CSV table of C-alpha atoms and ligand atoms in Angstrom, one decimal:
chain,number,residue,atom,x,y,z
A,1,MET,CA,80.1,110.5,135.1
A,2,LYS,CA,79.1,112.7,132.3
A,3,VAL,CA,80.5,112.0,128.8
A,4,SER,CA,80.2,114.7,126.1
A,5,GLY,CA,77.7,114.0,123.4
A,6,ARG,CA,80.4,114.8,120.9
A,7,VAL,CA,82.6,111.9,122.1
A,8,GLU,CA,79.7,109.6,123.0
A,9,ARG,CA,78.4,109.7,119.5
A,10,MET,CA,81.8,108.9,118.0
A,11,LYS,CA,82.4,105.4,116.7
A,12,GLU,CA,85.3,103.5,118.1
A,13,SER,CA,88.2,102.7,115.7
A,14,ALA,CA,87.2,99.4,114.2
A,15,THR,CA,90.8,98.7,113.1
A,16,LEU,CA,92.1,99.1,116.6
A,17,ALA,CA,89.1,97.2,118.2
A,18,VAL,CA,89.8,94.1,116.0
A,19,ALA,CA,93.5,94.3,117.0
A,20,ALA,CA,92.6,94.4,120.7
A,21,ARG,CA,90.2,91.4,120.3
A,22,ALA,CA,92.8,89.3,118.5
A,23,ALA,CA,95.5,90.2,121.1
A,24,ALA,CA,93.0,89.2,123.9
A,25,MET,CA,92.3,85.8,122.2
A,26,ARG,CA,96.1,85.2,121.8
A,27,LYS,CA,96.6,85.9,125.5
A,28,ASP,CA,94.1,83.2,126.2
A,29,GLY,CA,96.2,80.8,124.2
A,30,ILE,CA,94.2,80.7,121.0
A,31,ASP,CA,96.2,80.6,117.8
A,32,VAL,CA,94.7,83.6,116.0
A,33,VAL,CA,95.9,84.7,112.6
A,34,SER,CA,95.6,88.5,112.6
A,35,PHE,CA,94.8,90.3,109.4
A,36,GLY,CA,93.6,93.2,111.5
A,37,THR,CA,95.7,96.3,112.1
A,38,GLY,CA,97.6,97.9,109.3
A,39,GLU,CA,101.0,97.8,110.8
A,40,PRO,CA,104.2,96.4,109.2
A,41,ASP,CA,105.6,93.3,110.8
A,42,PHE,CA,109.2,94.5,110.2
A,43,ASP,CA,111.3,96.2,112.8
A,44,THR,CA,112.3,99.8,112.4
A,45,PRO,CA,115.7,100.0,110.5
A,46,ALA,CA,118.6,100.0,113.0
A,47,ASN,CA,120.2,103.3,111.7
A,48,ILE,CA,116.9,105.1,112.6
A,49,LYS,CA,116.7,103.5,116.1
A,50,ASP,CA,120.4,104.4,116.6
A,51,ALA,CA,119.8,108.0,115.7
A,52,ALA,CA,117.1,108.3,118.4
A,53,ALA,CA,119.2,106.4,121.0
A,54,ARG,CA,122.2,108.7,120.4
A,55,ALA,CA,120.0,111.8,120.8
A,56,LEU,CA,118.5,110.5,124.0
A,57,ALA,CA,121.9,109.6,125.4
A,58,ALA,CA,123.2,113.0,124.5
A,59,GLY,CA,120.5,114.6,126.6
A,60,MET,CA,118.0,115.8,123.9
A,61,THR,CA,115.2,115.5,126.4
A,62,LYS,CA,113.8,119.0,126.5
A,63,TYR,CA,110.9,120.7,124.7
A,64,VAL,CA,111.7,121.8,121.2
A,65,ALA,CA,109.6,124.1,118.9
A,66,THR,CA,106.0,122.8,118.7
A,67,PRO,CA,106.2,121.9,115.0
A,68,GLY,CA,109.6,120.3,115.3
A,69,THR,CA,113.3,121.2,115.0
A,70,PRO,CA,114.4,123.3,112.0
A,71,GLU,CA,116.6,120.3,110.9
A,72,ALA,CA,113.8,117.8,110.9
A,73,ARG,CA,111.3,120.2,109.3
A,74,GLU,CA,113.8,121.0,106.6
A,75,ALA,CA,114.5,117.2,106.0
A,76,ILE,CA,110.8,116.8,105.4
A,77,ALA,CA,110.4,119.9,103.2
A,78,SER,CA,113.4,118.8,101.2
A,79,LYS,CA,111.9,115.3,100.7
A,80,LEU,CA,108.6,116.8,99.6
A,81,ARG,CA,110.3,119.1,97.1
A,82,ARG,CA,112.6,116.4,95.7
A,83,GLU,CA,110.3,113.3,95.7
A,84,ASN,CA,106.8,114.9,95.5
A,85,GLY,CA,107.3,118.1,93.5
A,86,ILE,CA,105.7,120.1,96.3
A,87,ASP,CA,107.0,123.7,96.4
A,88,CYS,CA,107.5,124.2,100.1
A,89,THR,CA,109.9,125.2,102.9
A,90,ALA,CA,110.5,124.1,106.5
A,91,ALA,CA,108.1,126.8,107.5
A,92,HIS,CA,105.2,125.0,105.8
A,93,VAL,CA,105.8,121.7,107.7
A,94,ALA,CA,104.7,120.6,111.2
A,95,ILE,CA,105.7,117.3,112.8
A,96,THR,CA,102.8,115.6,114.6
A,97,ALA,CA,102.0,112.6,116.8
A,98,GLY,CA,101.3,110.3,113.8
A,99,ALA,CA,99.5,111.1,110.6
A,100,LYS,CA,96.3,110.6,112.5
A,101,HIS,CA,97.1,113.6,114.6
A,102,ALA,CA,98.1,115.5,111.5
A,103,LEU,CA,94.6,114.7,110.1
A,104,TYR,CA,92.9,115.8,113.3
A,105,LEU,CA,94.8,119.1,113.4
A,106,ALA,CA,94.1,119.8,109.7
A,107,LEU,CA,90.4,119.1,110.0
A,108,GLN,CA,90.1,121.2,113.1
A,109,ALA,CA,91.9,124.0,111.4
A,110,LEU,CA,89.8,123.7,108.3
A,111,VAL,CA,86.2,122.8,109.1
A,112,ASP,CA,83.5,124.9,110.7
A,113,PRO,CA,80.1,123.4,111.8
A,114,GLY,CA,77.9,122.8,108.7
A,115,ASP,CA,80.8,122.6,106.3
A,116,GLU,CA,81.0,119.6,104.0
A,117,VAL,CA,84.0,117.3,103.4
A,118,VAL,CA,83.8,115.0,100.4
A,119,LEU,CA,85.2,111.6,101.0
A,120,PRO,CA,85.8,109.0,98.3
A,121,THR,CA,84.9,105.6,99.8
A,122,PRO,CA,85.8,102.9,100.8
A,123,ALA,CA,88.0,105.0,103.1
A,124,TRP,CA,89.9,104.6,106.3
A,125,VAL,CA,87.8,104.4,109.4
A,126,SER,CA,89.0,107.6,111.1
A,127,TYR,CA,88.1,110.1,108.4
A,128,ARG,CA,84.4,110.3,109.1
A,129,PRO,CA,84.6,110.5,112.9
A,130,LEU,CA,87.3,113.2,112.7
A,131,ILE,CA,85.3,115.2,110.1
A,132,GLU,CA,82.2,115.0,112.4
A,133,LEU,CA,84.2,115.9,115.5
A,134,ALA,CA,85.1,119.1,113.8
A,135,GLY,CA,81.4,119.8,113.2
A,136,GLY,CA,81.6,118.9,109.5
A,137,ARG,CA,79.3,116.8,107.4
A,138,CYS,CA,80.9,113.8,105.6
A,139,VAL,CA,79.7,113.4,102.0
A,140,GLU,CA,80.7,110.0,100.8
A,141,VAL,CA,81.4,109.2,97.1
A,142,PRO,CA,81.3,105.5,96.6
A,143,GLY,CA,84.1,104.0,94.5
A,144,ALA,CA,82.4,100.8,93.0
A,145,MET,CA,84.3,97.6,93.2
A,146,GLU,CA,83.5,97.1,89.5
A,147,HIS,CA,85.5,100.4,88.9
A,148,GLY,CA,88.4,99.2,90.9
A,149,PHE,CA,87.2,101.1,94.0
A,150,LYS,CA,88.0,104.3,92.2
A,151,VAL,CA,85.7,107.4,92.0
A,152,THR,CA,85.3,109.1,88.7
A,153,PRO,CA,85.7,112.8,88.0
A,154,ALA,CA,82.0,113.0,87.2
A,155,GLN,CA,81.1,111.5,90.6
A,156,LEU,CA,83.4,113.9,92.4
A,157,GLU,CA,82.0,116.9,90.5
A,158,ALA,CA,78.5,115.9,91.5
A,159,ALA,CA,79.5,115.6,95.2
A,160,ILE,CA,81.0,119.1,95.4
A,161,GLY,CA,78.6,121.8,96.4
A,162,PRO,CA,78.6,125.4,97.8
A,163,ARG,CA,79.3,124.1,101.4
A,164,THR,CA,82.2,121.9,100.4
A,165,VAL,CA,85.4,123.0,102.1
A,166,ALA,CA,87.6,120.0,101.4
A,167,VAL,CA,88.0,116.7,99.5
A,168,ILE,CA,90.1,114.0,101.1
A,169,LEU,CA,92.2,111.9,98.8
A,170,ASN,CA,94.1,108.8,99.9
A,171,SER,CA,96.2,107.0,97.3
A,172,PRO,CA,97.4,104.2,97.8
A,173,SER,CA,94.2,103.6,99.7
A,174,ASN,CA,93.3,102.0,103.0
A,175,PRO,CA,91.2,99.8,102.9
A,176,SER,CA,91.0,99.0,99.2
A,177,GLY,CA,94.7,98.6,98.4
A,178,ILE,CA,94.3,100.4,95.1
A,179,ALA,CA,96.4,103.3,93.9
A,180,TYR,CA,95.2,105.9,91.4
A,181,SER,CA,97.4,106.4,88.4
A,182,GLU,CA,98.9,109.9,87.8
A,183,ALA,CA,96.4,110.5,85.0
A,184,GLU,CA,93.4,109.4,87.2
A,185,MET,CA,94.6,111.6,90.0
A,186,ARG,CA,95.2,114.6,87.7
A,187,ALA,CA,91.6,114.2,86.4
A,188,LEU,CA,90.2,114.3,89.9
A,189,CYS,CA,92.4,117.4,90.7
A,190,GLU,CA,91.1,119.1,87.6
A,191,VAL,CA,87.6,118.9,89.0
A,192,ILE,CA,88.7,120.3,92.3
A,193,ALA,CA,90.7,123.1,90.6
A,194,ARG,CA,87.4,124.4,89.2
A,195,HIS,CA,86.0,124.9,92.7
A,196,PRO,CA,88.2,127.6,94.3
A,197,GLN,CA,86.7,127.2,97.8
A,198,VAL,CA,87.8,123.6,98.1
A,199,THR,CA,91.0,122.4,99.9
A,200,VAL,CA,92.6,119.1,99.0
A,201,VAL,CA,93.6,117.0,102.0
A,202,SER,CA,95.9,114.4,100.5
A,203,ASP,CA,96.8,111.5,102.8
A,204,GLU,CA,100.0,110.0,101.3
A,205,ILE,CA,100.9,107.7,104.2
A,206,TYR,CA,101.2,104.8,101.8
A,207,GLU,CA,103.1,106.6,99.1
A,208,LYS,CA,106.2,104.4,99.3
A,209,LEU,CA,104.0,101.2,99.0
A,210,THR,CA,103.1,101.2,95.4
A,211,TYR,CA,103.7,98.2,93.2
A,212,PRO,CA,104.6,98.9,89.6
A,213,GLU,CA,105.6,95.2,89.4
A,214,LEU,CA,101.8,94.5,89.7
A,215,SER,CA,100.5,97.5,87.7
A,216,PRO,CA,103.1,98.5,85.1
A,217,GLY,CA,104.0,102.2,85.1
A,218,LEU,CA,102.3,102.9,88.5
A,219,ARG,CA,104.0,105.6,90.5
A,220,HIS,CA,102.8,107.8,93.4
A,221,PHE,CA,101.6,111.3,92.4
A,222,SER,CA,101.0,114.2,94.8
A,223,PRO,CA,98.1,116.6,94.2
A,224,GLY,CA,100.2,119.3,95.9
A,225,SER,CA,102.6,119.3,92.9
A,226,ILE,CA,99.8,120.7,90.6
A,227,PRO,CA,100.4,124.5,90.4
A,228,ALA,CA,96.6,125.2,90.4
A,229,LEU,CA,96.2,123.4,93.7
A,230,ALA,CA,99.6,124.1,95.3
A,231,GLY,CA,98.2,126.9,97.5
A,232,ARG,CA,95.2,124.9,98.7
A,233,THR,CA,96.6,121.4,99.3
A,234,VAL,CA,97.3,120.0,102.7
A,235,THR,CA,99.6,117.0,102.4
A,236,LEU,CA,99.7,114.4,105.2
A,237,ASN,CA,102.3,111.8,105.6
A,238,GLY,CA,104.4,110.1,108.3
A,239,MET,CA,106.9,107.5,109.2
A,240,SER,CA,104.6,104.7,110.4
A,241,LYS,CA,104.2,102.6,107.3
A,242,ALA,CA,107.1,103.0,105.0
A,243,PHE,CA,109.7,103.0,107.8
A,244,ALA,CA,108.0,100.4,110.0
A,245,MET,CA,107.6,103.0,112.8
A,246,THR,CA,104.0,102.7,113.9
A,247,GLY,CA,104.7,102.8,117.6
A,248,TRP,CA,106.9,105.9,117.4
A,249,ARG,CA,103.9,108.1,116.5
A,250,ILE,CA,105.5,110.4,113.9
A,251,GLY,CA,103.5,112.1,111.2
A,252,TYR,CA,103.7,115.4,109.4
A,253,VAL,CA,101.6,117.9,107.6
A,254,CYS,CA,102.7,120.3,104.9
A,255,ALA,CA,100.6,123.3,103.9
A,256,PRO,CA,102.3,126.0,101.8
A,257,ALA,CA,99.1,128.1,101.6
A,258,ASP,CA,99.3,131.9,102.1
A,259,GLY,CA,103.0,131.8,103.0
A,260,GLY,CA,102.3,129.3,105.8
A,261,ARG,CA,99.4,131.1,107.5
A,262,PHE,CA,97.2,127.9,107.5
A,263,LEU,CA,100.1,126.0,109.0
A,264,GLN,CA,100.6,128.6,111.7
A,265,GLU,CA,96.9,128.4,112.7
A,266,LEU,CA,97.2,124.6,112.8
A,267,VAL,CA,100.4,124.8,115.0
A,268,LYS,CA,98.5,127.2,117.3
A,269,LEU,CA,96.2,124.3,118.1
A,270,GLN,CA,99.1,121.8,118.3
A,271,ALA,CA,100.8,124.1,120.9
A,272,GLN,CA,97.6,124.1,123.0
A,273,MET,CA,97.2,120.3,122.7
A,274,THR,CA,100.4,118.2,122.6
A,275,ASN,CA,103.2,120.6,121.8
A,276,ASN,CA,106.2,118.9,120.1
A,277,ILE,CA,106.5,115.1,119.7
A,278,PRO,CA,109.4,113.6,121.6
A,279,SER,CA,112.4,115.8,120.9
A,280,PHE,CA,114.9,112.9,120.6
A,281,PHE,CA,112.9,111.6,117.6
A,282,MET,CA,113.9,114.6,115.6
A,283,PRO,CA,117.4,113.3,114.5
A,284,ALA,CA,115.7,109.9,113.8
A,285,ILE,CA,113.4,111.7,111.3
A,286,VAL,CA,116.4,113.2,109.5
A,287,GLU,CA,118.1,109.8,109.5
A,288,ALA,CA,114.9,108.1,108.1
A,289,LEU,CA,114.7,110.5,105.2
A,290,SER,CA,118.4,110.2,104.4
A,291,ASP,CA,119.7,108.0,101.6
A,292,ARG,CA,121.0,105.6,104.2
A,293,SER,CA,117.4,104.3,104.9
A,294,ALA,CA,116.3,104.0,101.3
A,295,PRO,CA,117.6,100.4,100.6
A,296,GLN,CA,115.7,99.1,103.7
A,297,VAL,CA,112.5,100.9,102.7
A,298,GLU,CA,112.8,99.4,99.2
A,299,SER,CA,113.4,95.9,100.5
A,300,MET,CA,110.2,96.2,102.7
A,301,ARG,CA,108.3,97.5,99.7
A,302,ARG,CA,109.4,94.6,97.6
A,303,ALA,CA,108.3,92.2,100.3
A,304,PHE,CA,104.8,93.8,100.5
A,305,ALA,CA,104.6,93.6,96.7
A,306,GLY,CA,105.3,89.9,96.9
A,307,ARG,CA,102.6,89.4,99.5
A,308,ALA,CA,100.1,91.5,97.5
A,309,ARG,CA,100.6,89.0,94.6
A,310,VAL,CA,100.1,86.0,96.9
A,311,VAL,CA,96.9,87.5,98.4
A,312,ALA,CA,95.5,88.3,95.0
A,313,GLU,CA,96.2,84.8,93.8
A,314,LEU,CA,94.8,83.0,96.8
A,315,LEU,CA,91.7,85.2,97.1
A,316,ALA,CA,91.0,84.6,93.4
A,317,GLY,CA,90.7,80.9,94.2
A,318,ILE,CA,88.1,81.3,96.9
A,319,PRO,CA,84.5,80.9,95.6
A,320,ARG,CA,82.0,83.4,97.2
A,321,MET,CA,84.6,86.1,97.5
A,322,SER,CA,85.3,88.6,94.9
A,323,THR,CA,87.9,91.3,95.0
A,324,VAL,CA,90.2,93.8,93.2
A,325,ALA,CA,93.9,92.8,93.2
A,326,PRO,CA,95.8,95.3,95.4
A,327,THR,CA,98.5,97.5,93.8
A,328,GLY,CA,99.4,99.5,96.8
A,329,ALA,CA,99.4,99.7,100.7
A,330,PHE,CA,99.0,96.3,102.4
A,331,TYR,CA,95.3,95.7,102.2
A,332,ALA,CA,92.8,93.7,100.2
A,333,PHE,CA,89.1,94.4,100.5
A,334,PRO,CA,87.0,91.4,99.2
A,335,SER,CA,83.3,91.4,99.0
A,336,ILE,CA,81.5,88.6,100.8
A,337,ALA,CA,78.1,89.5,99.4
A,338,ALA,CA,77.8,86.0,98.0
A,339,CYS,CA,77.9,84.6,101.6
A,340,SER,CA,74.9,86.6,102.7
A,341,GLY,CA,72.0,84.5,103.9
A,342,LEU,CA,74.2,81.4,104.6
A,343,ARG,CA,75.0,79.9,108.0
A,344,THR,CA,78.2,78.6,109.5
A,345,PRO,CA,78.5,75.0,110.7
A,346,ALA,CA,78.1,76.3,114.3
A,347,GLY,CA,74.8,78.0,113.3
A,348,ARG,CA,75.9,81.7,113.0
A,349,SER,CA,74.1,83.5,110.2
A,350,ILE,CA,76.0,85.7,107.8
A,351,THR,CA,74.2,88.9,106.8
A,352,ASP,CA,77.1,91.3,106.1
A,353,GLY,CA,80.8,91.9,106.5
A,354,HIS,CA,80.3,92.4,110.2
A,355,SER,CA,78.7,89.0,110.9
A,356,TYR,CA,81.1,87.3,108.6
A,357,ALA,CA,84.1,88.8,110.5
A,358,GLU,CA,82.6,87.9,113.9
A,359,ALA,CA,82.0,84.3,112.8
A,360,LEU,CA,85.4,84.0,111.1
A,361,LEU,CA,87.1,85.1,114.3
A,362,ALA,CA,85.1,82.8,116.6
A,363,GLU,CA,85.1,79.7,114.4
A,364,ALA,CA,88.3,79.9,112.3
A,365,HIS,CA,90.4,82.2,114.5
A,366,VAL,CA,91.3,84.7,111.7
A,367,ALA,CA,90.9,88.4,112.5
A,368,VAL,CA,89.7,90.7,109.6
A,369,VAL,CA,88.2,94.1,109.9
A,370,PRO,CA,84.5,94.4,108.9
A,371,GLY,CA,83.9,96.7,106.0
A,372,GLY,CA,81.0,98.8,107.3
A,373,ASP,CA,83.1,101.5,109.0
A,374,PHE,CA,85.0,102.1,105.8
A,375,GLY,CA,81.9,103.5,104.1
A,376,GLU,CA,78.2,103.0,103.5
A,377,CYS,CA,79.0,101.2,100.3
A,378,ALA,CA,81.3,98.7,102.1
A,379,ALA,CA,79.1,96.8,104.5
A,380,ASP,CA,79.4,93.6,102.5
A,381,HIS,CA,83.2,93.7,102.5
A,382,VAL,CA,86.0,92.7,104.9
A,383,ARG,CA,89.5,94.1,105.0
A,384,ILE,CA,92.5,91.7,105.0
A,385,THR,CA,95.8,93.2,106.0
A,386,PHE,CA,98.8,91.5,104.5
A,387,ALA,CA,101.5,93.0,106.8
A,388,CYS,CA,102.4,89.6,108.1
A,389,ASP,CA,104.9,87.0,106.9
A,390,GLU,CA,104.0,84.7,104.0
A,391,SER,CA,103.4,81.6,106.1
A,392,GLN,CA,100.8,83.4,108.3
A,393,LEU,CA,99.3,84.8,105.1
A,394,ARG,CA,98.9,81.4,103.6
A,395,GLU,CA,97.6,79.8,106.8
A,396,GLY,CA,95.1,82.6,107.3
A,397,LEU,CA,93.8,82.5,103.8
A,398,ALA,CA,93.5,78.7,103.9
A,399,ARG,CA,91.4,79.1,107.0
A,400,ILE,CA,89.3,81.7,105.3
A,401,ALA,CA,88.8,79.4,102.3
A,402,ARG,CA,87.7,76.5,104.5
A,403,PHE,CA,85.4,78.7,106.5
A,404,THR,CA,83.8,80.2,103.5
A,405,ALA,CA,83.4,76.9,101.7
A,406,ALA,CA,81.7,75.4,104.8
A,407,LEU,CA,78.9,78.0,104.8
A,408,ALA,CA,75.5,76.6,103.8
B,501,PMP,N1,96.0,107.5,107.1
B,501,PMP,C1,95.7,106.3,106.7
B,501,PMP,C2,95.0,106.1,105.4
B,501,PMP,C3,96.0,105.2,107.6
B,501,PMP,O1,95.7,104.0,107.2
B,501,PMP,C4,96.6,105.4,108.8
B,501,PMP,C5,96.8,104.2,109.7
B,501,PMP,N2,97.7,104.2,110.6
B,501,PMP,C6,96.9,106.8,109.1
B,501,PMP,C7,96.6,107.8,108.3
B,501,PMP,C8,97.5,107.1,110.4
B,501,PMP,O2,98.8,106.6,110.6
B,501,PMP,P1,99.7,107.0,111.8
B,501,PMP,O3,98.9,107.8,112.8
B,501,PMP,O4,100.2,105.8,112.4
B,501,PMP,O5,100.8,107.9,111.3
B,502,LIG,N1,95.7,102.7,110.0
B,502,LIG,C1,95.9,101.4,110.4
B,502,LIG,C2,94.7,100.5,110.1
B,502,LIG,O1,93.8,100.9,109.4
B,502,LIG,C3,96.3,101.4,111.9
B,502,LIG,C4,95.2,101.5,112.9
B,502,LIG,C5,94.5,102.8,112.8
B,502,LIG,O2,95.1,103.8,113.2
B,502,LIG,O3,93.4,102.8,112.3
B,502,LIG,O4,94.7,99.4,110.5
C-alpha cells in the first residue's frame, strides 16, 4: 500500500523505540535495566485520580469545547499568571493530547514550507521531525558539552536569518538535563526580541523539575513573562512529568498573541483533528493544579534531585565517559567519544552512541537512548534517564561501568 513521502521520510521516535525494545526483552525473561523513556516511575497522586474517577462516575462522558472546559482552561491560565508571570486568560489556553500534540499544533499553525525554525541542540527527538512535517527547515545550534550544553546569545544571533519564524527553547532540557539560569534565558530572549518576525516556542514540560540544591539559586524562568516577547511566545507544558501522568496524555499550549487569534487558528486545527481530550480529565487538571497536589509534586521533585546527584557521582567515576552534571529534568547525556574505535568482549565495534547503545543492550542488558537523534552534535552521546528507583539506577550504572571498562 502507498505511504506518503512525508511520513515515510520521517524518523521513528528513538525514545519510544528503545522503550519498546526493552519491554520486548523483558517479556522474553531478560533482566533489562531501562534508562530509556523519560517517564516518572511514580504513580499519579491519588487526589488527581479520584477527581477523574468522580467525573467519570458522574457521567462527564460527552464532548466538551475543543480546547477544554472553561474551568480547566482558567486553572491553567491562573497557574501561568501566578507561577510563570505570563499575562494570559483562559481564552489563550488550549488543552491538548500531551505536550507533544501541543507542539505539533503550534508548529502546524506557525510554519509554512521553506520557513526556518532555530533549534538549540542537543534537543528532544520529536522537534526536528515535527518541524519538517510542517514543511519547515530545522536550523540546529549546537550547545557544546564544554559550555554545559548551552547555546550562547552570539550563536543564537548568528542562526537567526530572514526566513526564521521561530526559536524553540526547552529548559530544563531533554536530553541534556541542564537548565538555563534566568540571566542566561534573558540574554537569549534579548537576541530574539531584536528580530520581530520570530516567535518563541518555549517547551516548559520540565519546569517543576529544577534542582537548586544542585545548582544554588536555580529557578525556572518563562520567556513569555518578558514584556517584549509576551505577544509572540507560545508556551507549551503539560501534566506528564511533574504530576506523573504520562499515560493520561494531557498537555497545554498558551498563546496570548493578538488577543488569542493565533490560539483560535491552532484550535481550528485541533477541532478538525482530535477535538477535546477526554472530558472527565478536565476536573483532574483543576485538581492537579490546586494546592492539594503541590506537596506530592515537591516530594517527587526532591526524589529526582537525589537521583540526579547519584547519577552525576557515579558517572564521574566511569573512565571513558564524560558528562555535565544534571540540574533539571531526569536525564544525563554523557559522551562516549573515548570508547570510539574499541571493541566489546563479544566483538562488537563501538563507533558512536548508536553502536554503544546497541552493544550495551545486547551484552549488559541496559537500555539507553543513542544520542544521534537529539542533534547532529550528539552522535557520540547516549541519554540516561534516571526516572527509576535508586537501586535500579545503581545496578544499571554498575553494568555500564563494567561494560565500558571491558572495551578494548
Ligand atoms: N517536550 C519534551 C522536551 C519532552 O521530553 C516530552 C516527552 N514526553 C514532551 C515534550 C511531550 O510530553 P507529553 O506529550 O507526554 O506531554
Ligand atoms: N519525552 C520522553 C522521552 O524523551 C517520552 C517519550 C517521547 O515522547 O519521546 O523519553
